[in-house]
Amino acid sequence: GENNEYYTPSEAQTSLKGDLGLEFFIYKKELLEDNLTVSFYTIIPENIGGFDIREIGLYETVNGEDKLFAIGTCQPFVKPT
């Protein structure tokens, strides 16, 4: 979140509060036989950092426009450069 503040995401959100515009996506993996659980994995390059990570969002492109379809918050952790 902005200004180091924790917040509870809402279903109405259309973007991350502290969106840095970074796009790092490596792959996804479906976990269960029912295909209802999916894990997404990413690596942020070592030369990008100097910020805390507090929220995570997944976007999909719909009609040429990026739409936030999943959002979550986490305990802050530092991403050093």
mmCIF file of C-alpha atoms in Angstrom:
data_model
loop_
_atom_site.group_PDB
_atom_site.id
_atom_site.type_symbol
_atom_site.label_atom_id
_atom_site.label_comp_id
_atom_site.label_asym_id
_atom_site.label_seq_id
_atom_site.Cartn_x
_atom_site.Cartn_y
_atom_site.Cartn_z
ATOM 1 C CA GLY A 1 0.000 0.000 0.000
ATOM 2 C CA GLU A 2 0.912 3.620 -0.223
ATOM 3 C CA ASN A 3 2.914 5.315 2.548
ATOM 4 C CA ASN A 4 3.834 1.983 4.130
ATOM 5 C CA GLU A 5 0.247 1.456 5.288
ATOM 6 C CA TYR A 6 -1.422 -1.939 5.411
ATOM 7 C CA TYR A 7 -4.855 -2.163 3.846
ATOM 8 C CA THR A 8 -7.459 -4.776 3.071
ATOM 9 C CA PRO A 9 -7.956 -5.231 -0.676
ATOM 10 C CA SER A 10 -11.462 -4.873 -2.052
ATOM 11 C CA GLU A 11 -13.179 -6.621 -4.943
ATOM 12 C CA ALA A 12 -13.804 -3.201 -6.499
ATOM 13 C CA GLN A 13 -10.084 -2.378 -6.837
ATOM 14 C CA THR A 14 -8.888 -1.874 -10.390
ATOM 15 C CA SER A 15 -5.178 -1.448 -9.583
ATOM 16 C CA LEU A 16 -2.630 -1.955 -6.846
ATOM 17 C CA LYS A 17 -2.246 0.974 -4.443
ATOM 18 C CA GLY A 18 1.542 0.958 -4.781
ATOM 19 C CA ASP A 19 1.789 -0.264 -8.369
ATOM 20 C CA LEU A 20 5.330 0.216 -9.680
ATOM 21 C CA GLY A 21 4.381 -0.933 -13.158
ATOM 22 C CA LEU A 22 6.731 -3.895 -12.953
ATOM 23 C CA GLU A 23 5.918 -6.960 -15.024
ATOM 24 C CA PHE A 24 7.635 -10.172 -14.086
ATOM 25 C CA PHE A 25 5.923 -13.424 -14.880
ATOM 26 C CA ILE A 26 7.692 -16.719 -15.175
ATOM 27 C CA TYR A 27 5.098 -19.502 -15.208
ATOM 28 C CA LYS A 28 1.973 -20.888 -13.608
ATOM 29 C CA LYS A 29 1.322 -24.358 -12.295
ATOM 30 C CA GLU A 30 -2.060 -25.962 -11.666
ATOM 31 C CA LEU A 31 -1.855 -27.833 -8.409
ATOM 32 C CA LEU A 32 -4.911 -29.986 -7.820
ATOM 33 C CA GLU A 33 -6.723 -32.516 -9.936
ATOM 34 C CA ASP A 34 -9.810 -30.304 -9.845
ATOM 35 C CA ASN A 35 -7.780 -27.494 -11.503
ATOM 36 C CA LEU A 36 -9.186 -24.954 -9.032
ATOM 37 C CA THR A 37 -5.843 -24.083 -7.447
ATOM 38 C CA VAL A 38 -3.107 -22.339 -9.395
ATOM 39 C CA SER A 39 0.294 -21.105 -8.263
ATOM 40 C CA PHE A 40 2.154 -18.303 -10.031
ATOM 41 C CA TYR A 41 5.913 -18.024 -9.786
ATOM 42 C CA THR A 42 8.070 -15.037 -10.579
ATOM 43 C CA ILE A 43 11.609 -13.773 -10.190
ATOM 44 C CA ILE A 44 12.419 -10.083 -9.873
ATOM 45 C CA PRO A 45 15.875 -9.451 -11.362
ATOM 46 C CA GLU A 46 18.596 -8.596 -8.847
ATOM 47 C CA ASN A 47 19.225 -5.155 -10.388
ATOM 48 C CA ILE A 48 15.625 -4.037 -9.696
ATOM 49 C CA GLY A 49 14.771 -3.163 -6.114
ATOM 50 C CA GLY A 50 15.059 -0.595 -3.396
ATOM 51 C CA PHE A 51 11.432 -0.975 -2.296
ATOM 52 C CA ASP A 52 9.234 -3.014 0.036
ATOM 53 C CA ILE A 53 6.758 -5.504 -1.341
ATOM 54 C CA ARG A 54 3.386 -5.379 0.433
ATOM 55 C CA GLU A 55 0.889 -6.334 -2.245
ATOM 56 C CA ILE A 56 0.733 -8.627 -5.234
ATOM 57 C CA GLY A 57 -1.601 -8.423 -8.197
ATOM 58 C CA LEU A 58 -2.284 -10.462 -11.289
ATOM 59 C CA TYR A 59 -3.453 -8.739 -14.441
ATOM 60 C CA GLU A 60 -4.932 -10.139 -17.632
ATOM 61 C CA THR A 61 -5.254 -8.367 -20.968
ATOM 62 C CA VAL A 62 -8.865 -7.971 -22.107
ATOM 63 C CA ASN A 63 -9.532 -6.198 -25.412
ATOM 64 C CA GLY A 64 -6.047 -4.689 -25.301
ATOM 65 C CA GLU A 65 -6.458 -3.346 -21.755
ATOM 66 C CA ASP A 66 -4.839 -4.736 -18.597
ATOM 67 C CA LYS A 67 -7.402 -5.699 -15.939
ATOM 68 C CA LEU A 68 -6.597 -6.620 -12.339
ATOM 69 C CA PHE A 69 -8.201 -9.997 -11.627
ATOM 70 C CA ALA A 70 -6.439 -11.106 -8.417
ATOM 71 C CA ILE A 71 -4.955 -9.127 -5.549
ATOM 72 C CA GLY A 72 -3.378 -9.981 -2.239
ATOM 73 C CA THR A 73 -1.383 -8.367 0.519
ATOM 74 C CA CYS A 74 1.490 -9.790 2.510
ATOM 75 C CA GLN A 75 3.760 -8.891 5.396
ATOM 76 C CA PRO A 76 6.197 -6.295 4.009
ATOM 77 C CA PHE A 77 9.567 -7.544 2.865
ATOM 78 C CA VAL A 78 12.435 -5.577 1.383
ATOM 79 C CA LYS A 79 13.500 -6.132 -2.214
ATOM 80 C CA PRO A 80 17.070 -4.812 -2.204
ATOM 81 C CA THR A 81 19.020 -3.920 -5.329
#
